[in-house]
Short mmCIF file of C-alpha atoms and ligand atoms in Angstrom, two decimals:
data_model
loop_
_atom_site.label_atom_id
_atom_site.label_comp_id
_atom_site.label_asym_id
_atom_site.label_seq_id
_atom_site.Cartn_x
_atom_site.Cartn_y
_atom_site.Cartn_z
CA MET C 709 -25.06 19.77 13.56
CA VAL C 710 -24.16 16.76 11.33
CA ASP C 711 -23.96 13.17 13.15
CA CYS C 712 -20.45 12.65 11.78
CA ALA C 713 -17.98 14.48 10.04
CA ILE C 714 -15.27 12.35 8.18
CA LEU C 715 -12.02 13.91 7.36
CA GLY C 716 -10.62 12.90 4.13
CA ALA C 717 -12.07 11.09 1.00
CA GLY C 718 -9.97 8.27 0.50
CA LEU C 719 -11.19 4.78 0.52
CA ALA C 720 -11.38 4.47 4.34
CA GLY C 721 -13.20 7.90 4.57
CA LEU C 722 -15.93 7.23 1.58
CA VAL C 723 -16.45 3.44 2.97
CA ALA C 724 -17.22 4.90 6.46
CA ALA C 725 -19.50 7.67 5.18
CA GLN C 726 -21.36 5.15 3.07
CA TYR C 727 -21.89 2.94 5.99
CA LEU C 728 -23.45 5.77 8.20
CA ALA C 729 -25.45 7.47 5.39
CA GLU C 730 -27.12 3.80 4.50
CA ARG C 731 -28.07 4.04 8.14
CA GLY C 732 -29.71 7.25 7.76
CA LEU C 733 -27.34 9.29 9.65
CA GLU C 734 -26.09 12.61 8.59
CA VAL C 735 -22.56 12.68 7.19
CA VAL C 736 -20.24 15.35 5.82
CA VAL C 737 -16.86 14.16 4.30
CA LEU C 738 -14.22 16.99 4.34
CA GLU C 739 -11.35 16.52 1.73
CA ALA C 740 -8.64 18.94 1.37
CA ARG C 741 -7.82 17.91 -2.56
CA GLN C 742 -9.88 18.99 -5.28
CA ARG C 743 -10.69 15.24 -5.94
CA VAL C 744 -11.55 12.15 -4.25
CA GLY C 745 -9.55 8.95 -3.40
CA GLY C 746 -6.29 10.01 -1.71
CA ARG C 747 -3.77 7.46 -2.53
CA VAL C 748 -6.19 5.99 -5.36
CA GLU C 749 -6.03 8.11 -8.42
CA ASN C 750 -6.06 7.60 -12.20
CA ARG C 751 -4.57 9.83 -14.76
CA VAL C 752 -6.12 9.83 -18.07
CA LEU C 753 -3.60 9.93 -20.92
CA ASP C 754 -3.90 11.78 -24.45
CA ASP C 755 -5.22 8.56 -26.20
CA GLY C 756 -8.01 8.23 -23.57
CA SER C 757 -6.38 5.13 -21.64
CA TYR C 758 -5.28 5.57 -18.12
CA VAL C 759 -2.33 4.92 -15.69
CA GLU C 760 -3.42 4.13 -11.97
CA LEU C 761 -0.80 6.56 -9.99
CA GLY C 762 -1.67 4.89 -6.47
CA GLY C 763 -3.04 1.69 -5.01
CA GLN C 764 -4.62 -0.68 -7.84
CA TRP C 765 -3.82 -4.23 -7.23
CA ILE C 766 -6.41 -6.48 -5.43
CA GLY C 767 -4.58 -9.47 -3.63
CA PRO C 768 -5.90 -12.62 -1.96
CA GLY C 769 -8.14 -12.15 0.80
CA PHE C 770 -9.26 -8.68 -0.04
CA ASP C 771 -12.96 -9.80 0.49
CA ALA C 772 -14.25 -6.44 1.85
CA LEU C 773 -13.00 -4.61 -1.08
CA GLN C 774 -14.23 -7.29 -3.38
CA GLU C 775 -17.83 -6.84 -1.70
CA ILE C 776 -17.65 -3.19 -2.41
CA ILE C 777 -16.41 -3.53 -5.98
CA ASP C 778 -19.41 -6.48 -6.54
CA ASP C 779 -22.00 -3.90 -4.83
CA LEU C 780 -20.85 -1.02 -7.24
CA ASP C 781 -21.28 -3.49 -10.03
CA LEU C 782 -17.64 -3.02 -11.49
CA ASP C 783 -15.41 -5.77 -12.91
CA THR C 784 -12.43 -6.85 -12.24
CA ILE C 785 -9.46 -7.76 -14.74
CA GLY C 786 -6.20 -9.96 -14.33
CA LEU C 787 -2.56 -9.19 -15.25
CA PRO C 788 -2.97 -8.33 -19.18
CA ALA C 789 -0.42 -10.95 -20.55
CA LYS C 790 1.03 -14.38 -20.02
CA GLY C 791 4.73 -14.91 -20.85
CA SER C 792 7.82 -14.84 -18.91
CA LEU C 793 9.01 -13.11 -16.00
CA VAL C 794 12.45 -11.59 -16.34
CA VAL C 795 14.73 -11.79 -13.19
CA ARG C 796 18.05 -10.02 -13.25
CA LEU C 797 20.27 -11.51 -10.68
CA ARG C 798 23.93 -11.16 -10.11
CA GLY C 799 24.14 -9.81 -13.52
CA GLN C 800 22.33 -12.47 -15.05
CA SER C 801 18.87 -12.48 -17.02
CA LEU C 802 16.83 -15.24 -16.51
CA HIS C 803 13.28 -16.03 -18.06
CA VAL C 804 10.76 -17.45 -15.75
CA PRO C 805 7.46 -18.96 -17.36
CA SER C 806 4.68 -17.18 -15.32
CA GLU C 807 3.06 -20.51 -14.96
CA ASP C 808 5.66 -22.16 -13.01
CA GLU C 809 5.30 -21.41 -9.65
CA ASP C 810 8.66 -23.04 -8.25
CA ALA C 811 10.67 -19.67 -8.70
CA PRO C 812 13.10 -21.32 -11.03
CA GLU C 813 15.56 -18.41 -11.02
CA LEU C 814 17.03 -20.08 -7.82
CA THR C 815 18.79 -23.45 -8.02
CA PRO C 816 16.59 -26.49 -6.73
CA PHE C 817 18.90 -26.27 -3.49
CA GLU C 818 17.98 -22.70 -3.06
CA VAL C 819 14.21 -23.06 -3.81
CA ALA C 820 14.38 -25.75 -1.08
CA ASP C 821 16.07 -23.62 1.23
CA LEU C 822 13.75 -20.82 0.69
CA GLY C 823 10.67 -23.02 1.17
CA GLN C 824 12.07 -24.39 4.66
CA GLY C 825 12.65 -20.85 5.77
CA LEU C 826 9.20 -19.68 4.87
CA LEU C 827 7.56 -22.57 6.50
CA ARG C 828 9.78 -22.06 9.65
CA LEU C 829 8.63 -18.46 9.91
CA ARG C 830 5.22 -19.37 9.20
CA ARG C 831 4.99 -21.83 12.24
CA LEU C 832 6.60 -19.14 14.33
CA ALA C 833 3.93 -16.59 13.33
CA ASP C 834 1.15 -19.31 14.14
CA ARG C 835 2.75 -20.06 17.33
CA LEU C 836 3.17 -16.30 18.36
CA ARG C 837 -0.50 -15.83 17.40
CA ASP C 838 -1.95 -18.87 19.42
CA ASP C 839 0.24 -19.43 22.20
CA ALA C 840 0.76 -16.44 24.74
CA ALA C 841 2.90 -18.56 27.23
CA TRP C 842 5.17 -19.31 24.36
CA ARG C 843 5.49 -15.83 23.47
CA GLN C 844 6.33 -14.73 27.13
CA ALA C 845 8.98 -17.62 27.60
CA ASN C 846 10.44 -16.74 24.38
CA ALA C 847 10.55 -12.85 24.69
CA ALA C 848 14.35 -12.41 24.61
CA TRP C 849 14.71 -14.69 21.56
CA LEU C 850 11.92 -13.10 19.77
CA GLY C 851 13.81 -9.76 20.04
CA GLN C 852 16.66 -10.88 17.88
CA ASP C 853 17.43 -9.06 14.88
CA LEU C 854 15.24 -10.19 11.83
CA ARG C 855 17.92 -10.06 9.21
CA ARG C 856 20.11 -12.29 11.91
CA TRP C 857 17.18 -14.71 11.79
CA VAL C 858 17.12 -14.74 8.02
CA ILE C 859 20.94 -15.26 7.58
CA THR C 860 21.05 -18.02 10.33
CA ASN C 861 17.78 -19.78 8.99
CA LEU C 862 18.36 -19.51 5.25
CA ARG C 863 21.59 -20.89 4.21
CA THR C 864 22.00 -20.09 0.71
CA MET C 865 22.65 -16.39 -0.59
CA GLY C 866 20.12 -16.88 -3.39
CA ALA C 867 17.38 -17.75 -0.86
CA GLN C 868 17.93 -14.94 1.49
CA ARG C 869 17.97 -12.51 -1.30
CA ARG C 870 14.74 -13.81 -2.83
CA PHE C 871 13.34 -13.93 0.87
CA ALA C 872 14.19 -10.12 1.20
CA GLU C 873 12.45 -9.38 -2.19
CA VAL C 874 9.25 -10.99 -1.49
CA TYR C 875 9.23 -9.61 2.11
CA ALA C 876 9.96 -6.10 0.61
CA ALA C 877 7.18 -6.73 -1.92
CA ALA C 878 4.81 -7.62 0.89
CA PHE C 879 5.57 -5.10 3.54
CA GLY C 880 8.19 -2.80 2.30
CA PRO C 881 12.07 -2.93 2.85
CA MET C 882 13.11 -4.73 6.02
CA PRO C 883 14.06 -1.87 8.35
CA LYS C 884 17.35 -1.75 9.91
CA GLY C 885 16.80 -3.08 13.46
CA ALA C 886 13.48 -5.01 13.00
CA THR C 887 13.24 -7.56 15.23
CA LEU C 888 11.84 -11.28 14.43
CA LEU C 889 8.67 -10.44 16.62
CA GLU C 890 8.03 -7.39 14.26
CA GLY C 891 8.47 -9.67 11.26
CA LEU C 892 6.26 -12.14 12.57
CA HIS C 893 3.56 -9.77 13.43
CA GLN C 894 3.97 -8.50 9.72
CA VAL C 895 3.45 -12.04 8.60
CA ASN C 896 0.30 -12.46 10.64
CA SER C 897 -1.16 -9.38 9.51
CA GLY C 898 -0.13 -8.91 5.92
CA PRO C 899 -0.55 -11.17 2.78
CA ASP C 900 0.63 -14.58 2.34
CA LEU C 901 4.53 -14.69 1.66
CA GLU C 902 4.25 -18.23 0.30
CA THR C 903 1.39 -17.16 -2.29
CA MET C 904 3.61 -14.02 -3.33
CA LEU C 905 6.51 -16.06 -4.29
CA ALA C 906 4.47 -17.70 -7.19
CA SER C 907 5.23 -15.25 -10.14
CA ASN C 908 1.62 -14.76 -11.16
CA GLY C 909 -0.33 -15.74 -8.15
CA GLY C 910 0.68 -13.38 -5.41
CA LEU C 911 -0.45 -10.01 -4.45
CA ASN C 912 -0.58 -8.45 -7.91
CA GLN C 913 -3.74 -10.54 -9.13
CA LYS C 914 -6.71 -8.40 -10.23
CA ARG C 915 -7.53 -4.69 -10.60
CA VAL C 916 -10.67 -2.84 -11.49
CA ASP C 917 -11.61 -2.47 -14.89
CA GLY C 918 -11.20 1.07 -15.45
CA GLY C 919 -9.17 1.60 -12.44
CA MET C 920 -9.50 1.72 -8.67
CA ALA C 921 -10.61 5.41 -8.94
CA ARG C 922 -13.88 4.14 -10.45
CA VAL C 923 -14.65 2.61 -6.87
CA VAL C 924 -14.00 5.91 -5.10
CA GLU C 925 -15.64 7.71 -7.75
CA ALA C 926 -18.85 5.70 -7.64
CA LEU C 927 -18.93 5.91 -3.80
CA ALA C 928 -18.64 9.63 -3.55
CA ALA C 929 -21.27 9.86 -6.33
CA ARG C 930 -23.64 7.79 -4.20
CA LEU C 931 -22.90 10.21 -1.37
CA GLY C 932 -23.40 13.17 -3.52
CA ASP C 933 -21.79 16.59 -3.63
CA ASP C 934 -23.52 18.01 -0.60
CA VAL C 935 -21.75 15.29 1.53
CA VAL C 936 -18.39 15.03 -0.10
CA ARG C 937 -16.96 18.62 0.09
CA LEU C 938 -13.76 19.08 -1.93
CA GLY C 939 -11.10 21.71 -1.33
CA ALA C 940 -12.49 21.59 2.33
CA GLU C 941 -8.76 21.50 4.25
CA VAL C 942 -9.14 20.66 7.81
CA VAL C 943 -6.75 22.46 10.00
CA LYS C 944 -7.96 21.94 13.54
CA ILE C 945 -10.33 20.01 15.63
CA SER C 946 -11.87 20.86 18.96
CA HIS C 947 -13.57 18.03 20.47
CA GLY C 948 -15.55 17.78 23.66
CA ASP C 949 -17.34 15.00 25.37
CA ARG C 950 -20.33 15.19 23.20
CA SER C 951 -19.46 17.09 20.11
CA ALA C 952 -16.58 18.52 18.11
CA THR C 953 -15.89 21.58 15.89
CA ILE C 954 -13.88 21.22 12.85
CA HIS C 955 -11.97 24.23 11.63
CA LEU C 956 -11.22 24.45 7.83
CA ALA C 957 -8.43 26.28 6.44
CA ASP C 958 -10.85 29.09 5.00
CA GLY C 959 -12.22 29.92 8.41
CA GLU C 960 -15.59 28.00 8.05
CA THR C 961 -16.59 25.73 11.23
CA ILE C 962 -18.70 22.60 11.16
CA GLU C 963 -20.22 20.94 14.38
CA ALA C 964 -20.54 17.32 14.63
CA LYS C 965 -21.48 14.72 17.13
CA GLN C 966 -18.80 12.56 16.08
CA VAL C 967 -15.63 12.62 13.95
CA ILE C 968 -13.67 10.14 12.11
CA SER C 969 -10.15 11.26 11.03
CA THR C 970 -8.97 9.12 8.19
CA LEU C 971 -5.74 11.06 7.34
CA PRO C 972 -2.44 8.90 7.58
CA PRO C 973 -1.22 9.02 11.12
CA ARG C 974 1.50 11.61 11.03
CA LEU C 975 -0.72 14.21 9.22
CA ALA C 976 -3.70 13.27 11.51
CA VAL C 977 -1.69 14.32 14.62
CA ALA C 978 -0.19 17.21 12.88
CA LEU C 979 -3.64 18.86 12.99
CA GLU C 980 -4.27 21.48 15.64
CA HIS C 981 -6.36 19.59 18.59
CA GLU C 982 -8.09 21.43 21.28
CA PRO C 983 -7.68 20.01 23.92
CA ALA C 984 -3.97 18.71 22.89
CA LEU C 985 -3.74 14.91 21.89
CA PRO C 986 -1.90 12.84 24.55
CA GLU C 987 1.50 13.01 24.11
CA TRP C 988 2.14 9.37 23.29
CA ARG C 989 0.08 9.46 20.16
CA ALA C 990 2.54 12.19 18.70
CA GLU C 991 5.47 10.12 19.61
CA VAL C 992 4.00 6.91 18.05
CA ALA C 993 2.81 8.74 14.89
CA GLU C 994 6.11 9.98 14.80
CA LYS C 995 7.69 6.49 14.50
CA VAL C 996 5.05 5.59 11.86
CA ALA C 997 7.07 6.97 9.04
CA PRO C 998 5.51 7.05 5.53
CA GLY C 999 7.30 4.73 3.12
CA ASN C 1000 9.02 6.26 0.11
CA VAL C 1001 7.83 5.26 -3.32
CA ILE C 1002 7.79 6.96 -6.74
CA LYS C 1003 5.17 5.25 -8.89
CA ALA C 1004 6.04 5.64 -12.54
CA PHE C 1005 5.26 4.58 -16.08
CA LEU C 1006 6.67 4.40 -19.41
CA ILE C 1007 4.36 4.42 -22.48
CA TYR C 1008 5.35 2.58 -25.56
CA ASP C 1009 3.59 2.62 -29.05
CA ARG C 1010 2.72 -0.96 -28.37
CA PRO C 1011 3.67 -3.61 -25.64
CA PHE C 1012 6.86 -4.76 -27.34
CA TRP C 1013 7.68 -7.04 -24.65
CA ARG C 1014 4.78 -9.46 -25.60
CA ASP C 1015 6.31 -9.88 -29.23
CA HIS C 1016 9.27 -11.52 -27.18
CA GLY C 1017 6.98 -13.71 -24.94
CA PHE C 1018 7.78 -11.57 -21.95
CA SER C 1019 4.77 -10.65 -19.41
CA GLY C 1020 6.35 -7.16 -18.64
CA GLN C 1021 6.79 -8.36 -15.07
CA SER C 1022 10.41 -8.15 -14.09
CA SER C 1023 12.36 -8.14 -10.87
CA ALA C 1024 16.12 -7.17 -10.52
CA ASP C 1025 18.81 -7.02 -7.75
CA GLU C 1026 20.15 -3.46 -9.22
CA GLY C 1027 19.14 -0.44 -10.99
CA ALA C 1028 16.95 2.57 -9.99
CA VAL C 1029 13.83 0.65 -11.06
CA ARG C 1030 13.86 -3.07 -9.91
CA VAL C 1031 10.38 -4.20 -10.43
CA THR C 1032 8.08 -3.72 -13.42
CA PHE C 1033 4.58 -4.71 -14.45
CA ASP C 1034 2.64 -4.77 -17.57
CA THR C 1035 -0.28 -2.59 -16.67
CA THR C 1036 -1.46 -1.75 -20.28
CA ALA C 1037 -5.09 -0.61 -19.98
CA GLU C 1038 -7.56 -2.50 -21.87
CA THR C 1039 -8.65 -0.13 -23.89
CA SER C 1040 -5.17 1.06 -25.07
CA SER C 1041 -3.18 -0.21 -28.05
CA ARG C 1042 0.05 1.22 -26.64
CA GLY C 1043 2.04 -0.33 -24.06
CA HIS C 1044 2.11 0.76 -20.23
CA LEU C 1045 5.17 -0.36 -18.23
CA MET C 1046 4.78 0.48 -14.65
CA GLY C 1047 7.64 0.36 -12.11
CA PHE C 1048 8.62 1.81 -8.81
CA PHE C 1049 11.47 3.87 -7.45
CA GLU C 1050 11.79 2.83 -3.80
CA GLY C 1051 13.43 3.64 -0.52
CA ALA C 1052 16.78 5.19 -0.91
CA ASP C 1053 16.65 5.34 -4.62
CA ALA C 1054 13.21 7.15 -4.48
CA ASP C 1055 14.85 9.38 -2.10
CA SER C 1056 17.74 10.61 -3.84
CA LEU C 1057 16.07 10.64 -7.25
CA SER C 1058 13.31 12.78 -5.91
CA ARG C 1059 15.61 15.42 -5.64
CA ARG C 1060 16.46 15.35 -9.15
CA THR C 1061 14.44 16.03 -12.50
CA GLU C 1062 11.76 14.46 -13.90
CA THR C 1063 13.82 13.96 -16.99
CA LEU C 1064 16.76 12.25 -14.95
CA ARG C 1065 14.16 9.76 -13.35
CA GLU C 1066 12.88 9.13 -16.81
CA ARG C 1067 16.34 8.30 -18.12
CA ALA C 1068 17.03 6.19 -14.82
CA PHE C 1069 13.74 4.07 -15.39
CA VAL C 1070 14.66 3.65 -19.16
CA ASP C 1071 18.01 2.42 -18.40
CA SER C 1072 16.79 -0.22 -15.87
CA VAL C 1073 14.39 -1.54 -18.43
CA VAL C 1074 16.72 -1.48 -21.35
CA ARG C 1075 18.75 -3.98 -19.49
CA THR C 1076 15.85 -5.92 -18.49
CA PHE C 1077 13.86 -5.97 -21.87
CA GLY C 1078 16.67 -5.05 -24.53
CA GLU C 1079 16.97 -1.97 -26.84
CA ASP C 1080 13.16 -1.92 -27.80
CA ALA C 1081 12.62 -0.33 -24.50
CA ALA C 1082 14.78 2.62 -25.53
CA GLN C 1083 12.16 5.19 -26.84
CA PRO C 1084 9.19 5.48 -24.85
CA LEU C 1085 6.55 7.92 -26.05
CA ALA C 1086 5.95 9.57 -22.73
CA TYR C 1087 6.79 8.82 -19.22
CA VAL C 1088 4.20 9.51 -16.23
CA GLU C 1089 5.12 9.71 -12.47
CA ARG C 1090 3.79 10.31 -8.91
CA ASP C 1091 6.14 10.97 -6.34
CA TRP C 1092 3.76 10.66 -3.04
CA ALA C 1093 6.40 11.81 -0.59
CA ARG C 1094 5.93 15.27 -2.27
CA GLU C 1095 2.07 15.34 -1.80
CA LYS C 1096 1.01 17.43 0.91
CA PHE C 1097 -1.99 15.45 1.69
CA THR C 1098 -0.13 12.14 1.69
CA GLY C 1099 3.27 12.65 2.73
CA GLY C 1100 4.55 9.13 1.36
CA CYS C 1101 3.46 5.73 0.64
CA HIS C 1102 2.53 2.86 0.10
CA GLY C 1103 1.55 3.10 3.30
CA ALA C 1104 3.28 3.94 6.67
CA HIS C 1105 6.07 1.74 8.11
CA PHE C 1106 6.13 0.92 11.94
CA SER C 1107 9.44 1.39 13.49
CA PRO C 1108 10.65 -1.76 15.37
CA GLY C 1109 8.67 -2.22 18.31
CA VAL C 1110 6.01 0.16 17.69
CA TRP C 1111 3.26 -1.85 16.56
CA THR C 1112 3.82 -4.50 19.19
CA THR C 1113 3.72 -1.93 22.03
CA ASN C 1114 1.33 0.97 20.80
CA GLY C 1115 0.16 0.11 17.15
CA PRO C 1116 -3.19 -1.12 18.03
CA LEU C 1117 -3.78 1.79 20.59
CA LEU C 1118 -3.34 4.29 17.73
CA ALA C 1119 -6.93 3.33 16.55
CA GLN C 1120 -8.58 3.81 19.99
CA ALA C 1121 -11.00 6.92 20.01
CA GLU C 1122 -10.20 10.01 21.92
CA GLY C 1123 -13.74 10.78 23.21
CA VAL C 1124 -15.93 11.63 19.84
CA LEU C 1125 -12.68 11.49 17.90
CA HIS C 1126 -12.18 8.35 15.88
CA TRP C 1127 -9.34 7.29 13.68
CA ALA C 1128 -9.57 5.05 10.57
CA GLY C 1129 -7.51 4.22 7.34
CA ALA C 1130 -5.25 1.75 5.98
CA GLU C 1131 -2.58 2.23 8.81
CA TYR C 1132 -5.07 1.70 11.74
CA SER C 1133 -6.06 -1.53 10.39
CA THR C 1134 -4.90 -5.03 12.26
CA ARG C 1135 -5.55 -6.76 9.02
CA PHE C 1136 -3.80 -5.85 5.63
CA ASN C 1137 -2.31 -2.81 7.34
CA GLY C 1138 -1.34 -0.19 4.65
CA TYR C 1139 -3.50 -1.90 1.90
CA LEU C 1140 -6.75 -0.95 0.26
CA GLU C 1141 -8.29 -3.73 2.13
CA GLY C 1142 -6.99 -2.42 5.43
CA ALA C 1143 -8.51 0.98 4.47
CA VAL C 1144 -11.91 -0.55 3.69
CA ARG C 1145 -12.01 -2.91 6.93
CA SER C 1146 -10.95 -0.02 9.11
CA GLY C 1147 -13.51 2.43 7.68
CA ARG C 1148 -16.14 -0.16 8.04
CA GLU C 1149 -15.12 -0.96 11.62
CA VAL C 1150 -14.89 2.40 12.74
CA ALA C 1151 -18.30 3.46 11.12
CA ALA C 1152 -19.97 0.63 13.10
CA ALA C 1153 -18.40 1.99 16.15
CA VAL C 1154 -19.63 5.53 15.65
CA ALA C 1155 -23.09 4.18 14.60
CA ARG C 1156 -23.30 2.56 18.10
CA GLU C 1157 -22.22 5.81 19.81
CA LEU C 1158 -24.88 7.47 17.90
CA ALA C 1159 -27.77 5.02 18.64
C1 LIG F 2023 1.99 4.30 -5.24
C2 LIG F 2023 0.99 3.53 -4.40
C3 LIG F 2023 0.70 2.20 -4.79
C4 LIG F 2023 -0.11 1.31 -3.92
N1 LIG F 2023 -0.49 0.13 -4.39
C5 LIG F 2023 -1.33 -0.56 -3.65
C6 LIG F 2023 -1.72 -1.96 -4.05
O1 LIG F 2023 -1.42 -2.23 -5.36
N2 LIG F 2023 -2.89 -2.40 -3.46
C7 LIG F 2023 -2.95 -2.35 -2.35
O2 LIG F 2023 -3.69 -2.87 -1.76
N3 LIG F 2023 -2.56 -0.96 -1.57
C8 LIG F 2023 -1.91 -0.18 -2.32
N4 LIG F 2023 -1.47 0.93 -2.07
C9 LIG F 2023 -2.07 1.29 -0.66
C10 LIG F 2023 -3.40 1.91 -0.61
O3 LIG F 2023 -3.51 2.97 -2.03
C11 LIG F 2023 -3.85 2.90 0.43
O4 LIG F 2023 -3.55 1.84 1.59
C12 LIG F 2023 -5.15 3.08 0.52
O5 LIG F 2023 -5.55 3.85 -0.46
C13 LIG F 2023 -5.20 4.24 1.81
O6 LIG F 2023 -6.53 4.79 1.75
P1 LIG F 2023 -6.97 5.71 2.96
O7 LIG F 2023 -8.41 6.14 2.96
O8 LIG F 2023 -6.77 4.76 4.47
O9 LIG F 2023 -5.97 6.72 3.22
P2 LIG F 2023 -5.93 7.99 1.97
O10 LIG F 2023 -6.22 7.38 0.56
O11 LIG F 2023 -4.40 8.66 2.23
O12 LIG F 2023 -6.71 9.08 2.32
C14 LIG F 2023 -6.78 10.17 3.06
C15 LIG F 2023 -7.42 11.38 2.57
O13 LIG F 2023 -7.26 12.58 3.40
C16 LIG F 2023 -7.09 13.61 2.78
N5 LIG F 2023 -6.46 14.64 3.75
C17 LIG F 2023 -5.24 14.73 4.11
N6 LIG F 2023 -4.90 15.67 4.82
C18 LIG F 2023 -6.29 16.52 5.00
C19 LIG F 2023 -6.63 17.59 5.59
N7 LIG F 2023 -5.91 18.51 6.45
N8 LIG F 2023 -8.08 18.11 5.59
C20 LIG F 2023 -8.96 17.20 4.71
N9 LIG F 2023 -8.52 16.05 4.10
C21 LIG F 2023 -7.22 15.56 4.25
C22 LIG F 2023 -6.40 13.19 1.69
O14 LIG F 2023 -6.08 14.11 0.63
C23 LIG F 2023 -6.84 11.78 1.41
O15 LIG F 2023 -7.73 11.92 0.38
C24 LIG F 2023 -0.78 1.82 -2.88
C25 LIG F 2023 -0.57 3.11 -2.35
C26 LIG F 2023 0.45 4.17 -3.38
C27 LIG F 2023 0.47 5.43 -2.93
#
């Protein structure tokens, strides 16, 4: 019987396994796919360069992840090119120098309006965190619609629009019916909205040289093939008071004293459990819907946008792909332009052909960067919602009210069965950093159980 069986070899699972293995405990990591990394994955291209299909950006405050990167002796790199950010807004293209943090695509009045709105939100979030009596006294007011709050507190259309963009980039699109309370919880648990507003100083700051996949591959290599078992799809967990039996799809069973499940919440509860999980857990997981993003790349013979002084970073208020970044690999002479199909666009285009999605991406970037963008050499994509062992991305979205009522409860152990992963973290929920923190914290709890 192993000390701990870990379900899933994503970042959370591998970090948890390393933590326990370092303390001399016997672990096995059971991974359904034929690769490690989960939502972290590299695709190597024909010229030997790579694109990152999943999580790649390291933002401010990603300290736990940075520690691991340092420990593995890996390097980080910044955005590849300086140059203007292109913003397409209300049919007009504006070029914003990347050093300029004042978001000048807005008029000075709109910038001031946005700044005040963010400041108000930040103050409310601080108060919510620090003042329980205030929170109770204002419960009804905090229940107001978040969109309503934005319209009331930001007076200009430009500031409201930019606010929604920054909010969506940080937490995903603002869900219909989300309350102010939900929004304030997001502000307290996610990246700093004010920092994200700076065009070159926000979430998208650094990445690992060679790709985030190097982190998961190095962690797995340390653990070894005997510990990290690929192609091991878990279908059932029977857990008692002192141990558990893990059932794999091929009929094999594994006995463990403790179990850490790092599957995204909906997939985790969809496994067969004996005894059955409490009903509330399935109900909550049902409300933690995975987001829907298709991450896509256009590969060009060179990063032509740099010739025009553009950084490759763009945002638009229309089109199938509304944000782009230059993610050209250091080793490549080609140009890699990355973009996202998001939400409803991802939903509808997911049902169409890859050729059609490529066309839609090209159309969007031609409008942004001109005719040079019309003839890419190749198109690469990953539609995460179609992946059986992920089910959507970037992370899962908590429906209005769910995080505040039951969110943190989701991370509570059921006897020897523990839960970890990006969606279980109270800080950086849904991000690489959240996965690392959660993996580490839950492993520490398991180590205490086993002591
Ligand atoms: C397109 C995209 C872009 C992103 N960009 C960023 C970014 O730039 N910065 C950032 O911080 N975050 C980003 N994220 C989010 C980040 O990648 C995730 O939060 C993080 O990788 C989640 O790690 P995890 O270990 O919690 O979960 P996962 O990586 O999902 O790991 C779960 C593992 O469980 C395995 N599994 C599933 N079912 C079974 C089963 N039945 N049996 C056995 N194994 C199973 C899966 O194969 C997987 O390996 C992005 C995500 C995506 C998809």
